[in-house]
Coordinates of C-alpha atoms and ligand atoms in Angstrom, one line a residue:
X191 CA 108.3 73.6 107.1
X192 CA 104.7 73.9 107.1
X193 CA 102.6 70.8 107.4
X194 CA 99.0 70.7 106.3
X195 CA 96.0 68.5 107.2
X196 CA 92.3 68.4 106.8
X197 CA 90.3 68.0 109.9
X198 CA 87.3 66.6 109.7
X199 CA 85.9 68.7 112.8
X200 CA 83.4 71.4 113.1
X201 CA 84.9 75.0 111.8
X202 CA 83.8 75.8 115.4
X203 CA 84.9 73.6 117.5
X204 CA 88.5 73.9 115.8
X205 CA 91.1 74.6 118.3
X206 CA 93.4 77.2 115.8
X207 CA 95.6 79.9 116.9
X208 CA 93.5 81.7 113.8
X209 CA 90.2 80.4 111.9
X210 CA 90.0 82.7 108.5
X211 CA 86.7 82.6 106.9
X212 CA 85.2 84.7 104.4
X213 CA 81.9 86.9 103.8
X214 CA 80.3 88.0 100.9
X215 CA 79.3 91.6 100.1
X216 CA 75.2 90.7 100.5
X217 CA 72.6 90.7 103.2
X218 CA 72.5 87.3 104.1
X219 CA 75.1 85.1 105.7
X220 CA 76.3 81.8 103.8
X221 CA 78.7 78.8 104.1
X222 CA 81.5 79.4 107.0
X223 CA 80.1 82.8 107.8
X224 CA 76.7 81.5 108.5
X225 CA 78.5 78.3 110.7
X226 CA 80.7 81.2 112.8
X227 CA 77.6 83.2 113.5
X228 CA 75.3 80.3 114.6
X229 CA 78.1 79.4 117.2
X230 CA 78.9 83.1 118.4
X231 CA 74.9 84.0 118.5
X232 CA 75.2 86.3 115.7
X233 CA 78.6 88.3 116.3
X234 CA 79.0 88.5 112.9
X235 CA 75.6 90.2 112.1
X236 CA 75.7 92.6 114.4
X237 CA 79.6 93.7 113.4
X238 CA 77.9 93.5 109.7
X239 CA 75.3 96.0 111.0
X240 CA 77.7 98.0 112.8
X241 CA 79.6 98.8 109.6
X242 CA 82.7 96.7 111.4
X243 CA 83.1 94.0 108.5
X244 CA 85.2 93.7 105.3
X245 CA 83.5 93.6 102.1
X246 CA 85.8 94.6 99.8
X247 CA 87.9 91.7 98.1
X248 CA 90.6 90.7 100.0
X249 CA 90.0 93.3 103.4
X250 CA 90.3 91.5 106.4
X251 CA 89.0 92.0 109.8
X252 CA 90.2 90.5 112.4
X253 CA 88.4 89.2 116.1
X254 CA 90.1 88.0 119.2
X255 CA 89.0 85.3 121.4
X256 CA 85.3 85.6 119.7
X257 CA 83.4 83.3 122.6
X258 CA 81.7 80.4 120.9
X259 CA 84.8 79.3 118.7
X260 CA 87.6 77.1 119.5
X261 CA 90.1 79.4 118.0
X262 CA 92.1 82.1 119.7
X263 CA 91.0 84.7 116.3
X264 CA 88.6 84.8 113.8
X265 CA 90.0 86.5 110.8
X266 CA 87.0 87.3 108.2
X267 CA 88.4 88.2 104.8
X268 CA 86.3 90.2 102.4
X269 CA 84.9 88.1 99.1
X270 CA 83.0 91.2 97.3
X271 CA 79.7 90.3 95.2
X272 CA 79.0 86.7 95.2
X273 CA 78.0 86.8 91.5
X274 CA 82.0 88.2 90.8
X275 CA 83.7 86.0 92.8
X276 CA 85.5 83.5 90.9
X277 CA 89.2 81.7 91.5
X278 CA 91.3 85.0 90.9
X279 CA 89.0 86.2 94.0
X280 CA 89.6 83.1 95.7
X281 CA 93.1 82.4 95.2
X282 CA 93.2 86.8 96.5
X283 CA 91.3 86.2 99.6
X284 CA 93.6 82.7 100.6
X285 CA 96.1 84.9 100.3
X286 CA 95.2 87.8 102.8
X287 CA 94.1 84.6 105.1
X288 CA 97.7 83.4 105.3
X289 CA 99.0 87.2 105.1
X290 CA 97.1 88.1 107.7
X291 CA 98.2 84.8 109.9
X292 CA 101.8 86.0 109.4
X293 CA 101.4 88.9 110.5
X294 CA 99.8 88.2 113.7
X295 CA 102.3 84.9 114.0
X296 CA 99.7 82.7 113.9
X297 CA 101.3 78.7 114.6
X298 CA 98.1 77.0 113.2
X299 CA 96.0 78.7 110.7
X300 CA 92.1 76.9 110.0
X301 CA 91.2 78.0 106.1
X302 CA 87.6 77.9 106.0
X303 CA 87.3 80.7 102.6
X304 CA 84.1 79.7 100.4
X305 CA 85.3 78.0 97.5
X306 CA 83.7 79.8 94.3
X307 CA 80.5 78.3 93.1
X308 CA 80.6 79.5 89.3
X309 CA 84.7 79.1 88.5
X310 CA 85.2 75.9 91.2
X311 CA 88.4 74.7 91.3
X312 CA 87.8 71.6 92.7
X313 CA 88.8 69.8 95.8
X314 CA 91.7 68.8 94.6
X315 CA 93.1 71.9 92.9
X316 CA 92.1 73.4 96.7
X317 CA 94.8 71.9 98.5
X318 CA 96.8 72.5 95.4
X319 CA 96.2 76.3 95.5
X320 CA 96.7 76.5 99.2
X321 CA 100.1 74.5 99.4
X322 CA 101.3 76.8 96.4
X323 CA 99.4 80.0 97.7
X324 CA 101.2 79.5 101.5
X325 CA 104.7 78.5 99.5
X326 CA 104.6 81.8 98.1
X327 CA 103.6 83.6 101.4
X328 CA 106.4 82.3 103.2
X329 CA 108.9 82.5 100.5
X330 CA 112.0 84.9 101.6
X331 CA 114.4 86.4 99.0
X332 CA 117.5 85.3 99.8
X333 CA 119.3 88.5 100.6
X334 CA 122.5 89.7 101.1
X335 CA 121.7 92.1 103.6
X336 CA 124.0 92.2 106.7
X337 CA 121.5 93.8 109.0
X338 CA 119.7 91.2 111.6
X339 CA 117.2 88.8 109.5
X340 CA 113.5 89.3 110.4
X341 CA 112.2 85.7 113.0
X342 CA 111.3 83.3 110.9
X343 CA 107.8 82.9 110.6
X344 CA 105.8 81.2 113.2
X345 CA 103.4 79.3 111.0
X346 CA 104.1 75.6 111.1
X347 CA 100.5 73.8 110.5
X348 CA 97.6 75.0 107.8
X349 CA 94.6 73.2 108.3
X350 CA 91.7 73.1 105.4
X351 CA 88.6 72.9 107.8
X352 CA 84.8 72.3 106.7
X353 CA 85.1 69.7 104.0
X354 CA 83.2 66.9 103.2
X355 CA 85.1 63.5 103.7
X356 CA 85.3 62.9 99.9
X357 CA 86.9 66.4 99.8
X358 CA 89.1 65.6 102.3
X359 CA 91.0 62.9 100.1
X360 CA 90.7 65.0 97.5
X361 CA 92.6 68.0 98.8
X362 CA 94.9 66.0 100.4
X363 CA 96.1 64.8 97.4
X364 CA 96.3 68.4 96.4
X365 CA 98.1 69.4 99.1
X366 CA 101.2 66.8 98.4
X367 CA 101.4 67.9 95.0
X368 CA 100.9 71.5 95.8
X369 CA 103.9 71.2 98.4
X370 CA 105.9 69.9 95.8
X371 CA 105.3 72.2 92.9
X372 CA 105.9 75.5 95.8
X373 CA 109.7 73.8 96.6
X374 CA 110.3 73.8 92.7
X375 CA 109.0 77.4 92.7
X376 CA 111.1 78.3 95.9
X377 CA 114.1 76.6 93.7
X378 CA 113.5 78.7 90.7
X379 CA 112.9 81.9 92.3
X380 CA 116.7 81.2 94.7
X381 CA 118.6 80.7 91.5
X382 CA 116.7 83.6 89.3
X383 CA 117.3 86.1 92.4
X384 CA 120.7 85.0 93.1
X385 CA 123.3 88.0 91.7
X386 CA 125.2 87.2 88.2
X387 CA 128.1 87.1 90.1
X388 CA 127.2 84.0 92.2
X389 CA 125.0 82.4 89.7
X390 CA 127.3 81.4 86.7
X391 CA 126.9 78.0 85.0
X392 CA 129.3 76.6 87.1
X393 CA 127.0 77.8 89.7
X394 CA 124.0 76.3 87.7
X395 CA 126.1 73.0 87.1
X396 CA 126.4 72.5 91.2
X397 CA 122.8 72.9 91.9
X398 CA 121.8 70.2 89.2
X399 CA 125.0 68.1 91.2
X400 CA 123.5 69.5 94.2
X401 CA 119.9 68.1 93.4
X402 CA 121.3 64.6 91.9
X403 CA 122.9 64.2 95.2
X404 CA 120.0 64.8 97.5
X405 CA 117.2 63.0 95.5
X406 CA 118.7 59.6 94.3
X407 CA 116.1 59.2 91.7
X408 CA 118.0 62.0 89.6
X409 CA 120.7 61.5 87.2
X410 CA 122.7 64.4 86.3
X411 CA 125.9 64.5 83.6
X412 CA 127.7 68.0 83.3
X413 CA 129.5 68.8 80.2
X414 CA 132.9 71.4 80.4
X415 CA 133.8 73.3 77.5
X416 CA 135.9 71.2 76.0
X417 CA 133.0 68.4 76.1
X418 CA 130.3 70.5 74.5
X419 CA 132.9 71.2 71.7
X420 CA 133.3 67.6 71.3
X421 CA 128.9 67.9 70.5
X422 CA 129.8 70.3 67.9
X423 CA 128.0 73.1 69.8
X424 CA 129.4 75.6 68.1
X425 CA 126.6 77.8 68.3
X426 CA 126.1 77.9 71.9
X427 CA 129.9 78.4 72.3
X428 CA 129.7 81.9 70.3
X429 CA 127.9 83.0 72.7
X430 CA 130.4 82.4 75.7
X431 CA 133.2 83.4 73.7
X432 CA 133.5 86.9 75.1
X433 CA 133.3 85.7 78.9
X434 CA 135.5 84.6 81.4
X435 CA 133.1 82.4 82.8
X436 CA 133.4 78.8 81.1
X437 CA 129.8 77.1 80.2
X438 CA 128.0 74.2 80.9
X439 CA 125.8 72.0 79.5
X440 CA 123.7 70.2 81.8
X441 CA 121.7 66.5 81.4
X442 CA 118.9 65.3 84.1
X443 CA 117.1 62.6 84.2
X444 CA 114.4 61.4 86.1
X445 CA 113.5 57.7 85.1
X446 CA 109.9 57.0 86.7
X447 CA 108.0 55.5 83.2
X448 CA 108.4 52.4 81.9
X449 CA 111.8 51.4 80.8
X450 CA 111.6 51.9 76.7
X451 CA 108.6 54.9 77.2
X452 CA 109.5 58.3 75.4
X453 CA 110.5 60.9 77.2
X454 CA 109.5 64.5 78.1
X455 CA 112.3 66.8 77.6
X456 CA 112.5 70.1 79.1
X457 CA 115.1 72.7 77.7
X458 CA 116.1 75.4 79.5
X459 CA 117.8 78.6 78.8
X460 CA 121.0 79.6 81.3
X461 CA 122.0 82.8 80.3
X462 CA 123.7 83.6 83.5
X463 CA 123.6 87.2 82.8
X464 CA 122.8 88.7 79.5
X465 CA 124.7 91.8 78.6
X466 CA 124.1 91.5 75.3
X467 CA 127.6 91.3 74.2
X468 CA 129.0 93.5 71.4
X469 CA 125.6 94.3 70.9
X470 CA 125.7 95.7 74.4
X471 CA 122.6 96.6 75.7
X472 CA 121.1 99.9 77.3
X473 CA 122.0 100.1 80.9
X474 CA 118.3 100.8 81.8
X475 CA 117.3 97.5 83.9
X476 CA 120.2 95.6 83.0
X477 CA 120.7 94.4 86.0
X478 CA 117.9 92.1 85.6
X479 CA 119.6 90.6 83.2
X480 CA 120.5 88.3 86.4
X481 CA 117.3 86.7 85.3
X482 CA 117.8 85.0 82.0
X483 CA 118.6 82.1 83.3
X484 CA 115.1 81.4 84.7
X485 CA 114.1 78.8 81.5
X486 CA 117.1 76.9 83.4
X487 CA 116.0 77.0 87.0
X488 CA 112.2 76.3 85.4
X489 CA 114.1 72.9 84.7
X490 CA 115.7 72.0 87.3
X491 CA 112.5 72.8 89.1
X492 CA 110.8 70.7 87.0
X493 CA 113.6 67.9 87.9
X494 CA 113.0 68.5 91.4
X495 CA 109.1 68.2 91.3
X496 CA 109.3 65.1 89.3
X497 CA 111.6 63.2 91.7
X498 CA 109.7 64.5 94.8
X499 CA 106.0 63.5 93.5
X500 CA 108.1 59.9 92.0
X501 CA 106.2 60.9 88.8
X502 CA 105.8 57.5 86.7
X503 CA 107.4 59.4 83.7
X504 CA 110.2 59.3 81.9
X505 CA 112.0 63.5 82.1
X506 CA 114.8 64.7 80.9
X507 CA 115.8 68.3 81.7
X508 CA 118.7 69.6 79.4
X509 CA 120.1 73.6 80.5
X510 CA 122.7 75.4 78.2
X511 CA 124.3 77.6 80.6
X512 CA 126.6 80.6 79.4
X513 CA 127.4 84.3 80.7
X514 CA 126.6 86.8 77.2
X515 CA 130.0 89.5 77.7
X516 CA 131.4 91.7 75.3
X517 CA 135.1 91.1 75.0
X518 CA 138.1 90.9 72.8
X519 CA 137.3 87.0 71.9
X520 CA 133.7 88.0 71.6
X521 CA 131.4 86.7 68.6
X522 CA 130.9 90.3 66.6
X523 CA 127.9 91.0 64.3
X524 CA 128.2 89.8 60.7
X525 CA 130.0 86.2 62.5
X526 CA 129.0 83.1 61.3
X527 CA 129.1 79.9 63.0
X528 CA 128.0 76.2 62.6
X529 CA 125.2 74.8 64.5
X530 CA 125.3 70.9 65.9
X531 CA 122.8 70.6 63.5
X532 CA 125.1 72.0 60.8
X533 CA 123.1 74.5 59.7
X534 CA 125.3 77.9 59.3
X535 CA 124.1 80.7 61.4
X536 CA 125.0 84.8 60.7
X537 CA 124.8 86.1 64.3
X538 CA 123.3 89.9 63.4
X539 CA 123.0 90.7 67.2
X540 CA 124.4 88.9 69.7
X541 CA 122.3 90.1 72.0
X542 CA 120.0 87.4 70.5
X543 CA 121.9 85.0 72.1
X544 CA 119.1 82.8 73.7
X545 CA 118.4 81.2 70.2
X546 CA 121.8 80.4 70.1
X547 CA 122.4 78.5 73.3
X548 CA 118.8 76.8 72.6
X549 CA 119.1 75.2 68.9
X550 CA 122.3 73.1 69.9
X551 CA 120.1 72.3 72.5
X552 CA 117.6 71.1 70.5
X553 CA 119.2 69.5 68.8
X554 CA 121.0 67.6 71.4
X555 CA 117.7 66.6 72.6
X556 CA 116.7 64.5 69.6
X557 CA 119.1 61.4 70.7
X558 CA 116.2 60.9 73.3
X559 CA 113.2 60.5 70.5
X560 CA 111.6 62.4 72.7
X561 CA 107.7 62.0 73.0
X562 CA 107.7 65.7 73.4
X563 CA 110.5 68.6 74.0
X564 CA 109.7 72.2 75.4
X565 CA 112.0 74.9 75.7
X566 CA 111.6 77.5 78.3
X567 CA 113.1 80.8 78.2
X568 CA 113.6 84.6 78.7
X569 CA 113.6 84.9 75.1
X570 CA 112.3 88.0 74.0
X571 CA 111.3 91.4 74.9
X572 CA 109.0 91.2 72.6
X573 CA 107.0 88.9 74.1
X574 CA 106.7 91.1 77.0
X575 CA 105.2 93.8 74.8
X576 CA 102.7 91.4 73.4
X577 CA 101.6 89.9 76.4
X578 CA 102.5 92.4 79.3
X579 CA 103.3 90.4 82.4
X580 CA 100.1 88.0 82.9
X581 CA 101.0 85.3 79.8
X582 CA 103.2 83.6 79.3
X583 CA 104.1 82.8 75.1
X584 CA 103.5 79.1 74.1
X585 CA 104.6 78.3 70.5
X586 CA 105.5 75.3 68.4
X587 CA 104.7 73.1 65.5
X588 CA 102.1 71.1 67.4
X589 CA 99.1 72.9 68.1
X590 CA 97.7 69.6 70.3
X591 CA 100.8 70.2 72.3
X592 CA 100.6 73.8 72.6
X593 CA 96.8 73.6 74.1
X594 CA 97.6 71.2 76.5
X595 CA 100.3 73.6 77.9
X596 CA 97.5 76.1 77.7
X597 CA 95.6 74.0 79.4
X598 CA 97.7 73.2 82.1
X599 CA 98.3 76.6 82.7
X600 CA 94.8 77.8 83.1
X601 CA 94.5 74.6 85.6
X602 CA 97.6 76.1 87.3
X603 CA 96.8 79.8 87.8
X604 CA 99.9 80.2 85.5
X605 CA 98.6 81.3 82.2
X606 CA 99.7 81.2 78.6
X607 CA 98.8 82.2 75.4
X608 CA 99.7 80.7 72.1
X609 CA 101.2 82.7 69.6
X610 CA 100.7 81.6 65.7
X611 CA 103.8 80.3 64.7
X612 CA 103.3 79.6 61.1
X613 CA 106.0 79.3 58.1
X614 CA 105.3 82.7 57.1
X615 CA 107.9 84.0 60.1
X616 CA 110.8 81.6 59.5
X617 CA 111.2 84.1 56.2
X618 CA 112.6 86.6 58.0
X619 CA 115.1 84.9 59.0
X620 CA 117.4 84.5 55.5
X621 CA 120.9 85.6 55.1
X622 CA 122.6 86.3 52.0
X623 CA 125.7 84.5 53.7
X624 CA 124.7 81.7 55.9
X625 CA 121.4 78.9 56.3
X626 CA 119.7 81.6 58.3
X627 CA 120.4 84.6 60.2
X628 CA 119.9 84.8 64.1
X629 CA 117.2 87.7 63.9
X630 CA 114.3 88.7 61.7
X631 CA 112.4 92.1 60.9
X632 CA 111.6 94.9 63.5
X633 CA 108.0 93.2 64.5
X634 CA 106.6 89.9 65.5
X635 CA 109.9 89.4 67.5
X636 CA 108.5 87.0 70.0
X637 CA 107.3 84.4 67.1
X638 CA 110.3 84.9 64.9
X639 CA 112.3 84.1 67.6
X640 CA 110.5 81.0 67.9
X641 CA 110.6 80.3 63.8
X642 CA 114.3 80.2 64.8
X643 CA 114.0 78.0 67.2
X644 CA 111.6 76.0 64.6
X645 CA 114.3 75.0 61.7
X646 CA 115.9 72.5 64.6
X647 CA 113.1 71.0 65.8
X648 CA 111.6 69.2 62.9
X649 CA 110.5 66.1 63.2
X650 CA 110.0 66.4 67.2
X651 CA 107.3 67.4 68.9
X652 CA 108.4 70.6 69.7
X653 CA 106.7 73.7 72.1
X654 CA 108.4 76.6 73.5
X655 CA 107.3 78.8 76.7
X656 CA 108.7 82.9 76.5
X657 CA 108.8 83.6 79.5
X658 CA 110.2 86.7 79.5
X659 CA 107.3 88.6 81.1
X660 CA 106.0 86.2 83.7
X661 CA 109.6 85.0 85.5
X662 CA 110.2 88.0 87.8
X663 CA 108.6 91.2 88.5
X664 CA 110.4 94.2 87.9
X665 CA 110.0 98.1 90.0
X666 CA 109.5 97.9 93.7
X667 CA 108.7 93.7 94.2
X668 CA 111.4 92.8 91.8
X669 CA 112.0 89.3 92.7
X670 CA 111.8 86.2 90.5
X671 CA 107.4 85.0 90.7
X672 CA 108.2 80.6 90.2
X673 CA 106.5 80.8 86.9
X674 CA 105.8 78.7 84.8
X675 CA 106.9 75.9 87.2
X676 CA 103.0 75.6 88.3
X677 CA 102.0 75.4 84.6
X678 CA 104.8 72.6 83.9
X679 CA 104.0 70.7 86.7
X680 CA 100.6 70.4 85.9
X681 CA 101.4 69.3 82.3
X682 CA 103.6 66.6 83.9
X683 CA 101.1 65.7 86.3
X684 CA 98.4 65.1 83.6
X685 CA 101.6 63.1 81.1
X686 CA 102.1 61.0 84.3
X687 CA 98.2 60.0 84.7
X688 CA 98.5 60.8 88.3
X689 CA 95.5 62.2 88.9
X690 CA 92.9 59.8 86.4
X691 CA 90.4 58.3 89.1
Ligands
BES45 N1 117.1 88.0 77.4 C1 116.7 88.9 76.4 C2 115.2 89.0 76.3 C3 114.5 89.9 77.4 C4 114.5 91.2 77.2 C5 113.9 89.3 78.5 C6 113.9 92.0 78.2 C7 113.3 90.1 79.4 C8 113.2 91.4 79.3 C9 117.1 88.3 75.1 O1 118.4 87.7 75.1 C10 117.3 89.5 74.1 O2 118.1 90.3 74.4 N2 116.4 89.5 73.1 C11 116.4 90.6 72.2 C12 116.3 90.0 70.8 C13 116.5 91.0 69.7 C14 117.9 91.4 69.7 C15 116.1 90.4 68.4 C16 115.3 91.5 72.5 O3 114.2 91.0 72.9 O4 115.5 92.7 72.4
MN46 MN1 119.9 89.0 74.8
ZN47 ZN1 118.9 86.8 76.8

């Protein structure tokens, strides 16, 4: 565990195993630079002459035992042109700070990086960026690799040095939340890098137990399959049909708002692992498949940062958990099944399952009159072609909604971008044979998907996050990124009016 302060000392005169400060690409010295060059009678200009300093965003150089300083290093991180650097630049050169101070296994890192002057994020979203940003850094996968384990990283204390006293409180605050938000991105990325075969909804089911038992302000009620038939889930169980693994259907609830207050509820999608069924998919990738069930970790995240923070809000966090197999029992194309909302459904493809699990879902979540419900989930691939890996989708029938999860996201570093989801896609969607059918046309799959989603959340106030490109990266740093668990939190912060002065 890594604790965090914010002394109100000097830069200089800071006693660190490693002070990281940052220098502009320019002639002249400014902010901790200038401080670090004062104290060491211009060390840093005469590197600067000598060629010896980073420029270049995110290089690092780094200095031993520079005489002047308290600390034992100095490690000066490239910021480029002042007039580019902005919070993508900062949030890059925080990073190499606390990369570099793993590397040389630093104990006590000092952060003194310029914060940008044209893009600030704030005092408070600083401590929020660096709690999240060191989560991230020390974050391990874990692995089922039998050879020795790397040490465990030495850093146990990140100190934000150089800021005003109003800052201080500021970015302390920041630095609580930030610390909560990295354990429910730590939580999601566990569960979405956990194997298919360990991570089942029974799996899922014990985590959400697991979490309930730990953090007393959580509620948690698990439903077996003979339960969610009793909810007329008959949707979601067509999808299961073909598995061996039973489902679950999971309730949370964190009660911080006032007693009769509307909730938020958070839906999550728990595909376990997503073969596709009888509409197998190609084996290209499938392995991460392992994945889909990252909309449901996103919620129990979500549980988990509410209960730490003792958000005054009222959250609910619903997951429909299922394995997607091809089998002799399994739902074939052309079957038609009856949703909890009654509407029929002709399941084309079952390998567009996610709608499936999420409508009974849905409409489970209506007995809470929620004040607003958002689904999360790996929905489409779709959504990955029209928004590469950088967005995430935001849809829904409430456009106010919708831009505040923009805007939380922005705030966050964990963008989305809303896709128009207007009447005109829910057409695509009719079935000669039932209400609707489970997919539409060849394009706009991301949207139609949501339309689906659409015709059982009327009447609610209703968004939904694809996150089918932003929950892991794929290739050679496949691993599961946290996201959108910064962009949720910070909606939640804002619903729970924690930080209005
Ligand atoms: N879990 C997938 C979506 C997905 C695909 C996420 C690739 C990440 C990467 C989802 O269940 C799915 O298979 N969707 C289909 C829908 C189609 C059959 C209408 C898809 O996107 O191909
Ligand atoms: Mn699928
Ligand atoms: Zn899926």
């Amino acid at each position: 565990m890594v604790r965090f302060d914010t002394p109100a000392q000097n830069i200089t005169s800071l006693s660190a195993d490693c002070l990281a400060i940052g220098l502009f690409d320019e002639d002249a010295l400014s902010g901790s630079a200038k401080a670090v060059d004062t104290a060491t009678r211009g060390l840093l200009r005469k590197l600067k002459a000598s060629g010896d300093l980073p420029l270049r965003p995110g290089d690092t150089q780094l200095l031993l035992d520079p005489a002047g300083l308290k600390a034992k290093r100095l490690l000066v991180v490239g910021l480029g042109k002042r007039k580019d650097f902005a919070q993508r630049g900062w949030r890059k050169a925080v990073s190499a700070a606390l990369g570099g101070s793993l590397k040389m296994r630093a104990a006590h890192l000092a952060l003194a990086i310029d914060q940008p002057e044209s893009d600030a994020v704030g005092d408070y979203y600083l401590g929020r960026a660096v709690a999240d940003l060191t989560g991230s850094a020390l974050y391990r996968i874990n692995d089922f690799k039998t050879a020795r384990k790397p040490p465990r990283p030495a850093l146990r204390r990140v100190s934000l040095a150089g800021l005003s006293a109003a800052a201080q409180t500021a970015a302390r605050r920041g630095l609580v939340q930030g610390d909560a938000i990295a354990a429910g991105q730590s939580l999601l990325r566990d569960l979405g890098n956990l194997p298919g075969n360990v991570c089942t909804p029974r799996y899922l089911a014990q985590q959400a137990r697991e979490l309930a038992r730990s953090h007393r302000n959580l509620k948690v009620r698990i439903f077996d399959e003979a339960q969610i038939r009793r909810l007329k889930m008959g949707s979601l169980l067509s999808v299961s049909r073909g598995s061996a693994e039973p489902p679950r259907f999971i309730a949370m609830e964190h009660r911080g708002g006032a007693r009769n207050a509307a909730p938020v509820v958070l839906v999550g999608k728990g595909v376990t692992f997503d073969t596709g069924g009888i509409s197998l998919k190609d084996p290209a990738a499938m392995d991460e498949m392992k994945y889909d069930m990252c909309g449901a970790g996103s919620v129990l995240a979500c549980m988990l940062v509410a209960s730490l923070l003792k958000l005054r809000i009222n959250l609910v966090g619903l997951v429909a958990a299922v394995e997607n197999m091809p089998g002799s029992r399994a739902t074939k194309p052309g079957d038609i099944v009856t949703s909890r909302a009654g509407k029929t459904i002709e399941i084309l493809n079952t390998d567009a399952e996610g709608r499936l699990i999420l409508c009974d879902a849905l409409d489970y979540a209506r007995r809470y009159e929620p004040a607003a419900v958002i689904d999360i989930a790996t929905l489409t691939g779709a959504c990955v072609v029209a928004l590469g890996h950088h967005f995430t989708g935001i849809m829904g029938n409430d456009t106010d909604l919708a831009q505040e999860l923009v805007a939380a996201g922005t705030r966050a570093s964990d963008r989305g971008w809303q896709l128009p989801l207007t009447e005109d896609y829910a057409e695509d969607l009719r079935s000669n044979f039932a209400d609707l059918a489970n997919v539409g046309g060849r394009y706009g799959g991301a949207i139609t998907a949501g339309a689906f989603l659409g015709r059982f959340t009327q009447g609610m106030k209703w968004a939904h996050l694809d996150i089918a490109g932003t929950a892991w990266l794929s290739g050679a740093q496949k691993g599961g990124t946290g996201r959108p668990v910064p962009l949720l939190a910070d909606f939640l912060l804002q619903r729970a009016g924690v930080n209005k002065a």
